[in-house]
Amino acid sequence: IGVQPKLVVFNAEDQPTGTNPVPLTDLRTWSIRVIGPAPQNLRVRAGTTPLRTALLEWNSYVCRKPGAQIRVFRKEGPSGFSPGPCQTGIPASSGFVQIASLPYTGTTDITTYTDDNGGVGLERGKQYCYRIYVEFPLPAGGQSIASNEECVNFAGRALLMRQVTVDRTAPSSGQITVAWTKPKSTPPFADPQQFRLSRAVGQTTTGPFTPIATIAVTTTTNDTTYVDQDLTLDTQNRSYSYRVEFLSQNQVQETATAASSVRLEGTALPSTTTPALNAIALTWTYTVPWNNTLRPTTIYRKGPNPLPTDPFVAIATVTGTATGGSYRDEGTATQRLQKGATYCYYVETTGTYNADKLPSNLINKSQQQCIAVRNIPCAPVLTLTRPNCDSLASRLFELPATPVSGAVYTNQLRWTLGTTPADCSRAIQFYNIYYAPNSQDSLRFLVRVPGSQTSYAHRDLRQEAGCYAVQAVDSSGTLSARSNVECKDDCQLFLLPNIFTPNGDGKNDTFRPKAFTPLRRTHFTVFNRWGVKIYESSADPLINWPGGGSRTEGSGAPSVVEGMYYYQAEVEFADVNNSKRTYKGWVQITR
């Protein structure tokens, strides 16, 4: 069993008859991959302990060996996955997720596993399906075919969060409605029964959570909804997360995974299609146990300059991600966003647990967010001081010696405010500077400087190459379009001296470049005056030849006699193009 195939050569030769027979031969190479057989007879049953568990059992595996591991996978609901005769492992597309890896040690056999869902127990009202396969150890590696799929059902209904929606946006006395499902068990839970609702600031599943309400469950009261309208609730500037615990006889029986409110943010930006126009970029986030990616999120807007009683209108729907979404509002062709006007928004997500008998169509609203469209800051115009490589190359002997550690560079940036868009604002609060080490990398944020500053020195660089752009930001956080992107490259400079003194006095004892720009590799070869190669090495980009005559590096290499020697240095520079140049010359050794 192994990852790599075995190559088997079949050689067929006939045996002809007759006068002077000529045998004919044919060769065919087959690639044969040996895979592990599937584990047999996987069985799953529900555990009998108070914690809901799944007990997995299977036959002893015939190909077990120390270092191999049984990989255990779980999925909610059947997968329909049917592996082919040579398909090993379990593909991610099947929906299975690995929950355990059980290693074989010595002669110990493994035929069981208990799934307790990380110590919290499996949820009521769900069907869990399992498969296993074997992963074999390196160096051969390899996998087995997956086992049969087995499922187990847990009767009842789980405690699940299903709503955290913002009803009122306000810096205090905001309002959020929280809802959840009531758990159901067979046999029924014992009285007294209670829900304990806790709240945390921010979007979190771990808290810290503070209890805010205890709701008794009686024959006449079956509340699974709570309206949180605490005086300290700041729904305008904060998001909140809620967690519900279910208690029977004053003992916590279940805890629902926490869910947060939807938090909406917005920023005025230039339009991506027409920079002279305006846009508002909206982003929203959430941390919820249900799935918001299968149903669209609806964006609502009112404005310009809306009154509190003005209605919101749906303007778009988008598909969100597992943690949020985004939308850029540029108005319409007939009704663009107006400068100086304010627009208000909220988003409405629609989620589902995406399983039979579990909550679906879960509607949750964000807080309302109002954004003022101001004049967009003028886009900067950037200039970058570039070296004159030709001039430097022509006066290499005049340049100071480059340190062994390499030169340290400073890139000088300067910029002015441009005139686009036509009505742009020149009231700049600060500038964002972006940098990439070369033209093939994407620009990343480097530093922020005050709006009164129109130059920047990027210091302590190991390479001179780099690309830059600048973006202006006003006091409200509105961003300009980025400036032009300016790039510079490293010069390719390399100068070797024509004399060195390897006499052990600590001065000029090795042959190395006097001046150089960043190097990646140097292949260095030395010849005597009769053309005989006496030294060759690629180990050190800075060469550092000690004057030895051995063709291999080593401290014991014999020293060559004084005199003139000829060299060839094939240099690869550490620039984005991996520039290569060959330098030839002579050097005088004096001891």
Coordinates of C-alpha atoms in Angstrom, one line a residue:
I1 CA 0.0 0.0 0.0
G2 CA 1.4 3.4 -0.9
V3 CA 0.8 6.8 -2.5
Q4 CA 3.2 6.2 -5.4
P5 CA 2.4 3.5 -8.0
K6 CA 4.6 0.5 -8.7
L7 CA 5.9 0.2 -12.3
V8 CA 5.7 -3.3 -13.7
V9 CA 7.2 -4.1 -17.1
F10 CA 5.7 -6.9 -19.2
N11 CA 8.1 -8.3 -21.8
A12 CA 6.5 -10.6 -24.5
E13 CA 8.7 -12.4 -27.0
D14 CA 7.4 -14.8 -29.7
Q15 CA 9.1 -18.0 -30.8
P16 CA 8.9 -18.1 -34.6
T17 CA 9.7 -21.2 -36.6
G18 CA 11.2 -21.6 -40.0
T19 CA 14.6 -20.7 -41.5
N20 CA 16.5 -17.9 -39.7
P21 CA 13.6 -17.0 -37.5
V22 CA 13.6 -13.4 -36.1
P23 CA 11.9 -13.2 -32.7
L24 CA 9.8 -10.2 -32.1
T25 CA 9.5 -8.5 -28.7
D26 CA 7.0 -6.1 -27.2
L27 CA 7.3 -4.1 -23.9
R28 CA 4.5 -2.6 -22.0
T29 CA 4.9 -0.7 -18.6
W30 CA 2.0 -0.8 -16.2
S31 CA 1.5 1.6 -13.3
I32 CA -0.1 -0.2 -10.4
R33 CA -1.2 1.6 -7.3
V34 CA -2.0 -0.6 -4.2
I35 CA -4.7 0.9 -2.0
G36 CA -6.0 -0.3 1.4
P37 CA -9.3 -2.1 1.6
A38 CA -12.3 -0.4 3.2
P39 CA -12.9 -1.0 6.9
Q40 CA -15.8 -3.5 7.2
N41 CA -19.2 -3.5 8.9
L42 CA -19.3 0.0 10.4
R43 CA -22.2 0.2 12.9
V44 CA -23.6 3.1 14.9
R45 CA -26.0 3.3 17.8
A46 CA -27.1 6.0 20.2
G47 CA -25.4 6.0 23.6
T48 CA -27.3 5.4 26.8
T49 CA -25.6 8.0 29.0
P50 CA -27.3 11.3 29.9
L51 CA -24.9 13.0 27.4
R52 CA -26.1 12.2 23.8
T53 CA -23.4 10.2 22.2
A54 CA -23.0 8.0 19.1
L55 CA -21.2 4.7 19.6
L56 CA -19.3 3.5 16.5
E57 CA -18.1 -0.1 16.0
W58 CA -16.4 -1.9 13.1
N59 CA -14.6 -5.1 12.4
S60 CA -10.9 -5.5 13.1
Y61 CA -9.0 -4.0 10.2
V62 CA -6.9 -6.5 8.2
C63 CA -4.1 -4.1 7.1
R64 CA -3.4 -2.3 10.4
K65 CA 0.2 -1.4 11.2
P66 CA 1.9 0.9 13.7
G67 CA 1.6 4.6 12.7
A68 CA -1.5 4.1 10.6
Q69 CA -4.6 6.1 11.7
I70 CA -8.3 5.5 11.5
R71 CA -9.9 8.8 10.4
V72 CA -13.5 9.2 11.7
F73 CA -15.9 11.5 9.7
R74 CA -19.4 12.8 10.5
K75 CA -22.1 14.6 8.6
E76 CA -25.6 15.7 9.4
G77 CA -27.9 13.7 7.2
P78 CA -27.1 11.1 4.5
S79 CA -24.4 12.1 1.9
G80 CA -25.2 9.9 -1.1
F81 CA -21.4 9.4 -1.5
S82 CA -20.5 6.2 -3.2
P83 CA -16.7 5.7 -3.6
G84 CA -15.4 4.2 -6.8
P85 CA -13.4 1.0 -6.9
C86 CA -10.1 2.9 -6.7
Q87 CA -11.3 6.1 -4.9
T88 CA -9.6 6.4 -1.5
G89 CA -10.4 8.7 1.5
I90 CA -13.5 10.9 1.8
P91 CA -13.7 14.1 -0.5
A92 CA -14.7 17.4 1.1
S93 CA -17.5 17.6 -1.5
S94 CA -19.4 14.8 0.3
G95 CA -20.1 17.1 3.2
F96 CA -18.3 14.9 5.8
V97 CA -16.1 16.6 8.4
Q98 CA -13.3 14.8 10.2
I99 CA -14.0 14.5 14.0
A100 CA -11.2 12.1 15.2
S101 CA -8.0 10.4 14.2
L102 CA -7.2 7.1 16.1
P103 CA -3.6 5.9 15.7
Y104 CA -2.5 2.3 15.8
T105 CA 0.3 1.8 18.4
G106 CA 2.1 -1.5 18.6
T107 CA -0.3 -4.4 18.3
T108 CA -3.3 -2.6 19.8
D109 CA -6.4 -3.0 17.7
I110 CA -9.1 -0.3 17.4
T111 CA -12.7 -1.2 16.7
T112 CA -14.7 1.4 18.6
Y113 CA -15.1 5.1 19.0
T114 CA -17.6 7.3 21.0
D115 CA -18.6 10.6 19.5
D116 CA -19.7 13.1 22.2
N117 CA -19.4 16.2 20.0
G118 CA -16.5 17.6 21.9
G119 CA -18.0 17.0 25.3
V120 CA -21.2 18.9 24.6
G121 CA -23.3 16.0 23.3
L122 CA -25.0 15.6 20.0
E123 CA -28.2 17.5 19.3
R124 CA -31.7 16.2 19.6
G125 CA -33.8 16.0 16.5
K126 CA -30.9 15.4 14.2
Q127 CA -29.6 12.5 12.1
Y128 CA -25.8 12.0 12.2
C129 CA -24.1 9.8 9.6
Y130 CA -20.5 8.4 9.8
R131 CA -17.8 6.9 7.7
I132 CA -14.2 5.9 8.4
Y133 CA -11.1 5.1 6.4
V134 CA -7.4 4.3 7.2
E135 CA -4.5 6.6 6.6
F136 CA -1.2 4.8 6.3
P137 CA 2.1 6.1 7.6
L138 CA 5.0 7.6 5.6
P139 CA 7.2 7.0 3.8
A140 CA 4.9 4.9 1.7
G141 CA 1.7 6.7 2.8
G142 CA -1.5 5.9 1.1
Q143 CA -5.2 5.6 2.1
S144 CA -7.9 3.0 2.2
I145 CA -11.3 3.1 0.6
A146 CA -14.0 4.6 2.8
S147 CA -16.2 2.3 4.9
N148 CA -20.0 2.0 4.5
E149 CA -22.1 4.9 5.7
E150 CA -24.1 4.4 8.9
C151 CA -26.5 6.9 10.5
V152 CA -28.2 7.3 13.9
N153 CA -31.2 9.5 14.9
F154 CA -31.7 11.3 18.1
A155 CA -35.3 11.8 19.0
G156 CA -36.7 15.0 20.3
R157 CA -35.9 18.6 19.4
A158 CA -32.7 20.6 20.1
L159 CA -32.4 24.0 21.9
L160 CA -31.4 26.3 19.0
M161 CA -31.1 30.1 18.6
R162 CA -33.3 31.3 15.7
Q163 CA -33.4 35.1 15.9
V164 CA -31.4 38.1 17.1
T165 CA -33.0 41.0 15.3
V166 CA -32.6 44.8 16.0
D167 CA -36.0 46.4 16.4
R168 CA -34.9 49.9 17.5
T169 CA -31.6 51.7 16.7
A170 CA -30.5 54.1 19.5
P171 CA -27.4 54.9 21.5
S172 CA -29.4 53.9 24.6
S173 CA -32.7 52.1 25.2
G174 CA -32.3 50.2 21.9
Q175 CA -34.3 47.1 21.4
I176 CA -33.4 43.6 20.2
T177 CA -35.8 40.6 19.9
V178 CA -34.3 37.3 20.7
A179 CA -35.9 33.9 19.9
W180 CA -35.1 30.2 20.2
T181 CA -36.6 26.8 20.0
K182 CA -37.9 24.8 22.9
P183 CA -36.1 21.5 23.4
K184 CA -38.1 18.3 23.5
S185 CA -37.1 15.0 25.0
T186 CA -38.4 11.5 25.4
P187 CA -39.1 10.9 28.3
P188 CA -40.1 14.6 28.9
F189 CA -38.0 16.9 31.0
A190 CA -38.8 17.1 34.7
D191 CA -40.2 20.3 36.2
P192 CA -39.4 22.9 37.1
Q193 CA -38.1 24.0 33.7
Q194 CA -36.5 27.4 32.9
F195 CA -34.7 29.3 30.1
R196 CA -31.8 31.4 31.2
L197 CA -30.9 34.1 28.7
S198 CA -27.5 35.8 28.7
R199 CA -26.0 38.7 26.7
A200 CA -22.5 39.7 25.7
V201 CA -21.2 42.8 23.9
G202 CA -19.9 42.2 20.4
Q203 CA -20.1 39.2 18.1
T204 CA -18.9 36.3 20.1
T205 CA -19.7 32.7 21.0
T206 CA -17.5 32.6 24.1
G207 CA -18.5 35.8 26.0
P208 CA -18.2 36.8 28.7
F209 CA -22.0 36.4 28.9
T210 CA -24.1 38.1 31.6
P211 CA -27.5 36.6 32.5
I212 CA -30.3 39.1 31.8
A213 CA -33.5 37.1 32.2
T214 CA -34.9 33.8 33.6
I215 CA -38.1 32.6 32.0
A216 CA -40.1 29.9 33.7
V217 CA -41.7 27.2 31.5
T218 CA -45.2 26.1 32.8
T219 CA -48.2 24.4 31.3
T220 CA -49.6 27.8 30.4
T221 CA -46.3 29.5 29.6
N222 CA -44.2 28.4 26.7
D223 CA -42.1 31.5 26.0
T224 CA -39.2 31.1 23.5
T225 CA -39.0 34.9 22.7
Y226 CA -37.6 37.8 24.7
V227 CA -37.6 41.5 23.8
D228 CA -34.4 43.1 25.2
Q229 CA -34.9 46.8 25.8
D230 CA -32.5 47.5 28.5
L231 CA -31.8 51.2 29.1
T232 CA -28.1 50.6 28.5
L233 CA -28.6 48.8 25.2
D234 CA -26.6 50.8 22.5
T235 CA -27.7 49.3 19.2
Q236 CA -26.5 52.3 17.3
N237 CA -22.8 51.7 18.0
R238 CA -22.6 48.1 19.2
S239 CA -23.6 44.6 18.3
Y240 CA -24.7 42.0 20.9
S241 CA -24.6 38.3 21.2
Y242 CA -27.1 36.1 23.1
R243 CA -27.0 32.6 24.6
V244 CA -29.8 30.5 26.0
E245 CA -29.5 27.7 28.5
F246 CA -32.3 25.3 29.3
L247 CA -32.6 24.1 32.9
S248 CA -34.6 21.2 34.3
Q249 CA -34.8 20.8 38.1
N250 CA -32.3 23.7 38.3
Q251 CA -29.7 21.8 36.3
V252 CA -28.5 22.9 32.8
Q253 CA -29.7 20.3 30.3
E254 CA -28.8 22.1 27.1
T255 CA -27.0 25.3 25.9
A256 CA -27.7 26.8 22.5
T257 CA -24.8 28.0 20.5
A258 CA -24.7 31.8 20.8
A259 CA -25.9 34.1 18.0
S260 CA -25.2 37.8 17.4
S261 CA -27.1 40.7 16.0
V262 CA -26.2 41.8 12.4
R263 CA -23.8 44.8 12.5
L264 CA -23.9 47.2 9.5
E265 CA -21.1 49.7 8.6
G266 CA -20.9 52.1 5.7
T267 CA -18.4 54.4 4.1
A268 CA -18.7 57.0 1.3
L269 CA -16.4 56.3 -1.6
P270 CA -15.8 57.3 -5.2
S271 CA -17.8 55.3 -7.7
T272 CA -15.9 52.4 -9.2
T273 CA -17.4 53.0 -12.6
T274 CA -17.3 56.8 -12.7
P275 CA -14.9 58.3 -10.2
A276 CA -16.6 61.7 -10.5
L277 CA -19.8 60.2 -9.0
N278 CA -20.4 59.0 -5.5
A279 CA -20.9 55.6 -3.9
I280 CA -21.5 54.2 -0.4
A281 CA -19.8 50.9 0.5
L282 CA -21.8 48.8 2.9
T283 CA -20.4 45.8 4.9
W284 CA -22.1 43.7 7.5
T285 CA -21.0 41.0 9.9
Y286 CA -22.6 38.4 12.1
T287 CA -21.7 35.3 14.2
V288 CA -24.6 32.9 14.0
P289 CA -25.1 29.1 14.2
W290 CA -27.4 29.0 11.2
N291 CA -26.5 29.4 7.5
N292 CA -27.0 32.8 5.9
T293 CA -25.4 31.8 2.5
L294 CA -28.4 29.9 1.1
R295 CA -30.9 32.7 1.1
P296 CA -30.3 36.3 -0.2
T297 CA -29.7 39.3 2.1
T298 CA -31.9 42.3 1.3
I299 CA -30.5 45.9 1.5
Y300 CA -32.9 48.6 2.4
R301 CA -32.4 52.4 2.0
K302 CA -34.1 55.6 2.5
G303 CA -33.0 59.1 1.5
P304 CA -31.7 61.5 0.5
N305 CA -32.0 63.4 3.9
P306 CA -34.8 61.2 5.1
L307 CA -37.3 62.0 7.9
P308 CA -37.7 59.5 10.8
T309 CA -41.1 58.6 9.4
D310 CA -40.0 58.0 5.8
P311 CA -40.2 54.3 4.7
F312 CA -37.3 52.2 3.8
V313 CA -37.2 50.7 0.3
A314 CA -35.5 47.5 -0.8
I315 CA -32.8 48.4 -3.3
A316 CA -30.8 45.1 -3.8
T317 CA -30.3 41.5 -2.7
V318 CA -26.9 39.9 -2.4
T319 CA -25.6 36.5 -1.3
G320 CA -23.7 36.7 1.9
T321 CA -20.9 34.6 3.3
A322 CA -20.7 32.6 6.5
T323 CA -19.7 35.7 8.5
G324 CA -21.1 38.7 6.6
G325 CA -21.5 40.4 3.2
S326 CA -21.0 43.6 1.3
Y327 CA -22.7 45.9 -1.2
R328 CA -21.7 49.1 -3.0
D329 CA -24.6 51.5 -3.6
E330 CA -24.0 53.9 -6.5
G331 CA -27.6 54.9 -7.0
T332 CA -29.2 54.4 -10.4
A333 CA -28.6 55.9 -13.8
T334 CA -31.6 58.2 -13.3
Q335 CA -31.1 58.9 -9.6
R336 CA -27.5 59.2 -8.5
L337 CA -26.4 59.7 -4.9
Q338 CA -26.3 63.4 -4.1
K339 CA -23.3 65.1 -2.5
G340 CA -24.0 66.6 0.8
A341 CA -27.0 64.3 1.3
T342 CA -27.5 61.6 4.0
Y343 CA -28.7 58.1 3.3
C344 CA -29.9 55.5 5.8
Y345 CA -29.7 51.7 5.4
Y346 CA -30.3 48.4 7.1
V347 CA -29.9 44.9 5.9
E348 CA -32.2 41.8 6.4
T349 CA -30.6 38.4 6.4
T350 CA -32.5 35.2 5.9
G351 CA -31.0 32.0 7.4
T352 CA -31.7 28.3 7.7
Y353 CA -30.3 25.3 9.6
N354 CA -30.6 23.5 6.3
A355 CA -31.9 20.2 7.7
D356 CA -35.3 18.5 8.0
K357 CA -37.3 19.5 11.1
L358 CA -34.9 22.3 12.0
P359 CA -35.7 26.0 11.8
S360 CA -35.7 27.8 8.5
N361 CA -36.5 31.2 7.1
L362 CA -34.8 32.9 10.0
I363 CA -35.2 36.7 9.4
N364 CA -32.9 39.1 11.2
K365 CA -32.4 42.8 10.8
S366 CA -29.3 44.9 11.4
Q367 CA -29.3 48.3 13.1
Q368 CA -30.0 51.3 10.9
Q369 CA -26.9 53.1 9.7
C370 CA -26.9 56.6 8.2
I371 CA -24.0 57.8 6.0
A372 CA -23.4 61.3 4.7
V373 CA -22.2 61.7 1.1
R374 CA -19.5 64.4 1.2
N375 CA -17.1 65.7 -1.4
I376 CA -14.6 63.0 -2.1
P377 CA -11.0 63.9 -1.3
C378 CA -8.8 64.7 -4.2
A379 CA -6.7 61.8 -5.5
P380 CA -2.9 62.3 -4.8
V381 CA -0.4 62.4 -7.6
L382 CA 2.8 60.5 -6.5
T383 CA 6.4 60.9 -7.6
L384 CA 9.2 58.5 -6.6
T385 CA 12.8 59.4 -6.7
R386 CA 14.6 56.9 -8.8
P387 CA 18.4 56.2 -9.0
N388 CA 20.4 56.8 -12.2
C389 CA 21.7 53.3 -12.7
D390 CA 23.8 54.2 -15.7
S391 CA 25.5 57.0 -13.8
L392 CA 26.2 54.8 -10.8
A393 CA 27.6 52.0 -13.1
S394 CA 30.0 54.5 -14.8
R395 CA 31.6 55.5 -11.4
L396 CA 31.7 52.3 -9.5
F397 CA 35.2 52.9 -8.3
E398 CA 34.1 56.2 -6.7
L399 CA 31.3 54.5 -4.6
P400 CA 32.0 53.6 -1.0
A401 CA 32.5 50.0 -0.2
T402 CA 29.3 48.1 0.4
P403 CA 29.1 46.5 3.9
V404 CA 29.2 42.7 4.0
S405 CA 25.6 42.7 5.3
G406 CA 24.5 44.6 2.2
A407 CA 23.5 48.1 1.5
V408 CA 20.6 49.8 3.4
Y409 CA 18.3 51.9 1.1
T410 CA 15.8 54.7 1.6
N411 CA 13.1 55.4 -0.9
Q412 CA 11.8 59.0 -1.1
L413 CA 8.2 59.6 -1.9
R414 CA 6.5 62.9 -2.7
W415 CA 3.0 63.8 -3.7
T416 CA 0.6 66.6 -4.4
L417 CA -3.2 66.7 -4.5
G418 CA -4.7 66.3 -7.9
T419 CA -7.9 67.7 -9.3
T420 CA -10.1 64.6 -9.7
P421 CA -12.9 64.4 -9.3
A422 CA -13.8 67.9 -10.4
D423 CA -15.4 68.9 -7.1
C424 CA -13.0 67.0 -4.8
S425 CA -12.2 68.1 -1.3
R426 CA -8.7 69.3 -0.3
A427 CA -9.4 69.1 3.4
I428 CA -7.2 66.0 4.1
Q429 CA -6.9 64.5 7.6
F430 CA -4.2 62.0 6.8
Y431 CA -2.7 59.9 4.0
N432 CA -2.5 56.2 3.7
I433 CA 0.7 54.9 2.0
Y434 CA 0.7 51.5 0.3
Y435 CA 3.7 49.4 -0.6
A436 CA 4.7 46.2 -2.5
P437 CA 8.3 44.9 -2.7
N438 CA 8.0 44.6 -6.5
S439 CA 5.5 45.2 -9.4
Q440 CA 4.2 41.6 -9.3
D441 CA 3.0 41.7 -5.7
S442 CA -0.2 43.4 -4.5
L443 CA 0.0 46.7 -2.6
R444 CA -0.4 46.5 1.1
F445 CA -1.0 49.2 3.7
L446 CA 2.4 50.5 4.9
V447 CA 1.9 53.6 7.1
R448 CA -0.4 56.6 7.8
V449 CA 1.0 60.1 7.8
P450 CA -0.7 63.4 8.8
G451 CA -2.6 65.4 6.2
S452 CA 0.0 68.3 6.5
Q453 CA 2.7 65.9 5.3
T454 CA 3.3 65.4 1.5
S455 CA 6.5 63.4 1.6
Y456 CA 7.7 60.2 3.2
A457 CA 11.1 58.4 3.5
H458 CA 10.8 54.6 3.5
R459 CA 13.9 53.7 5.4
D460 CA 16.0 50.6 6.3
L461 CA 15.2 48.7 3.1
R462 CA 17.4 45.7 2.1
Q463 CA 16.4 46.3 -1.5
E464 CA 15.8 49.4 -3.4
A465 CA 13.0 47.9 -5.5
G466 CA 9.4 48.7 -4.6
C467 CA 6.1 50.0 -5.7
Y468 CA 4.0 52.7 -3.9
A469 CA 0.6 54.4 -4.0
V470 CA -1.0 57.1 -1.8
Q471 CA -4.6 57.6 -0.7
A472 CA -6.1 60.7 0.9
V473 CA -8.6 60.4 3.8
D474 CA -10.8 63.3 5.2
S475 CA -11.9 63.8 8.8
S476 CA -15.1 61.6 8.2
G477 CA -13.1 58.7 7.0
T478 CA -14.0 59.2 3.3
L479 CA -11.3 57.8 1.0
S480 CA -10.0 59.3 -2.2
A481 CA -9.1 57.2 -5.2
R482 CA -5.6 55.8 -4.9
S483 CA -2.8 57.7 -6.6
N484 CA -0.9 56.5 -9.6
V485 CA 1.3 53.5 -8.7
E486 CA 5.0 54.3 -8.9
C487 CA 7.7 51.6 -9.0
K488 CA 11.5 51.5 -9.0
D489 CA 13.9 48.6 -9.6
D490 CA 17.3 47.7 -8.1
C491 CA 20.3 48.8 -10.1
Q492 CA 22.5 45.8 -11.1
L493 CA 25.9 46.9 -9.7
F494 CA 28.8 44.6 -9.1
L495 CA 32.5 45.6 -8.8
L496 CA 35.4 43.3 -7.8
P497 CA 38.8 44.7 -6.8
N498 CA 42.0 43.9 -8.7
I499 CA 44.1 43.1 -5.7
F500 CA 43.8 41.3 -2.3
T501 CA 46.2 40.2 0.4
P502 CA 45.3 36.8 1.9
N503 CA 48.1 36.9 4.6
G504 CA 45.9 36.4 7.7
D505 CA 46.3 39.9 9.1
G506 CA 42.5 40.4 9.2
K507 CA 42.7 43.0 6.4
N508 CA 41.6 42.3 2.8
D509 CA 42.1 38.6 3.4
T510 CA 39.3 37.4 1.1
F511 CA 38.4 38.3 -2.4
R512 CA 34.8 39.7 -2.4
P513 CA 32.9 42.5 -4.2
K514 CA 33.8 46.1 -3.3
A515 CA 30.4 47.4 -4.4
F516 CA 27.2 45.4 -5.1
T517 CA 23.4 45.5 -5.0
P518 CA 21.4 42.6 -3.6
L519 CA 22.6 39.2 -4.9
R520 CA 21.0 35.9 -5.0
R521 CA 23.8 33.7 -6.3
T522 CA 27.4 33.9 -7.7
H523 CA 29.2 31.1 -9.5
F524 CA 32.9 32.0 -9.2
T525 CA 35.7 30.4 -11.2
V526 CA 39.5 31.2 -11.0
F527 CA 42.2 30.3 -13.6
N528 CA 45.9 30.7 -13.5
R529 CA 47.8 32.4 -16.3
W530 CA 48.0 29.1 -18.2
G531 CA 44.2 28.7 -18.2
V532 CA 44.1 26.0 -15.6
K533 CA 41.1 26.1 -13.3
I534 CA 42.3 26.3 -9.7
Y535 CA 39.1 27.2 -7.8
E536 CA 35.3 27.1 -8.4
S537 CA 32.4 27.7 -6.0
S538 CA 28.8 28.8 -5.8
A539 CA 28.4 28.6 -2.1
D540 CA 28.7 32.3 -1.3
P541 CA 27.0 35.1 -3.3
L542 CA 29.8 37.4 -2.0
I543 CA 32.5 34.9 -3.1
N544 CA 34.9 35.4 -0.2
W545 CA 37.6 33.4 -1.9
P546 CA 40.5 33.0 0.6
G547 CA 43.1 32.5 -2.0
G548 CA 43.1 28.7 -1.9
G549 CA 43.8 26.5 -4.8
S550 CA 41.3 23.7 -4.1
R551 CA 38.3 23.3 -6.4
T552 CA 36.2 22.5 -3.4
E553 CA 35.6 24.7 -0.4
G554 CA 37.4 23.8 2.7
S555 CA 39.6 25.3 5.4
G556 CA 42.5 23.0 4.4
A557 CA 42.7 24.2 0.8
P558 CA 46.4 25.0 -0.1
S559 CA 47.2 28.7 -0.8
V560 CA 48.2 29.7 -4.3
V561 CA 51.4 31.6 -5.0
E562 CA 51.5 35.3 -5.4
G563 CA 50.8 36.5 -8.9
M564 CA 48.0 37.4 -11.3
Y565 CA 44.9 35.2 -11.7
Y566 CA 41.9 35.5 -14.0
Y567 CA 38.3 35.0 -12.9
Q568 CA 34.8 34.7 -14.2
A569 CA 31.8 35.5 -12.0
E570 CA 28.4 34.5 -13.1
V571 CA 26.1 36.7 -11.0
E572 CA 22.4 36.4 -10.4
F573 CA 20.9 39.5 -8.8
A574 CA 18.1 39.4 -6.3
D575 CA 15.6 41.4 -8.3
V576 CA 12.1 40.3 -9.5
N577 CA 13.5 39.4 -12.9
N578 CA 16.4 37.3 -11.6
S579 CA 18.8 39.3 -13.8
K580 CA 22.0 37.5 -14.6
R581 CA 25.3 39.0 -15.7
T582 CA 28.8 37.6 -16.3
Y583 CA 31.9 39.5 -15.1
K584 CA 35.4 38.7 -16.2
G585 CA 38.7 40.2 -15.0
W586 CA 42.0 39.6 -13.2
V587 CA 43.2 39.9 -9.7
Q588 CA 46.6 40.3 -8.2
I589 CA 47.4 38.2 -5.1
T590 CA 50.0 39.8 -2.8
R591 CA 50.8 38.2 0.6

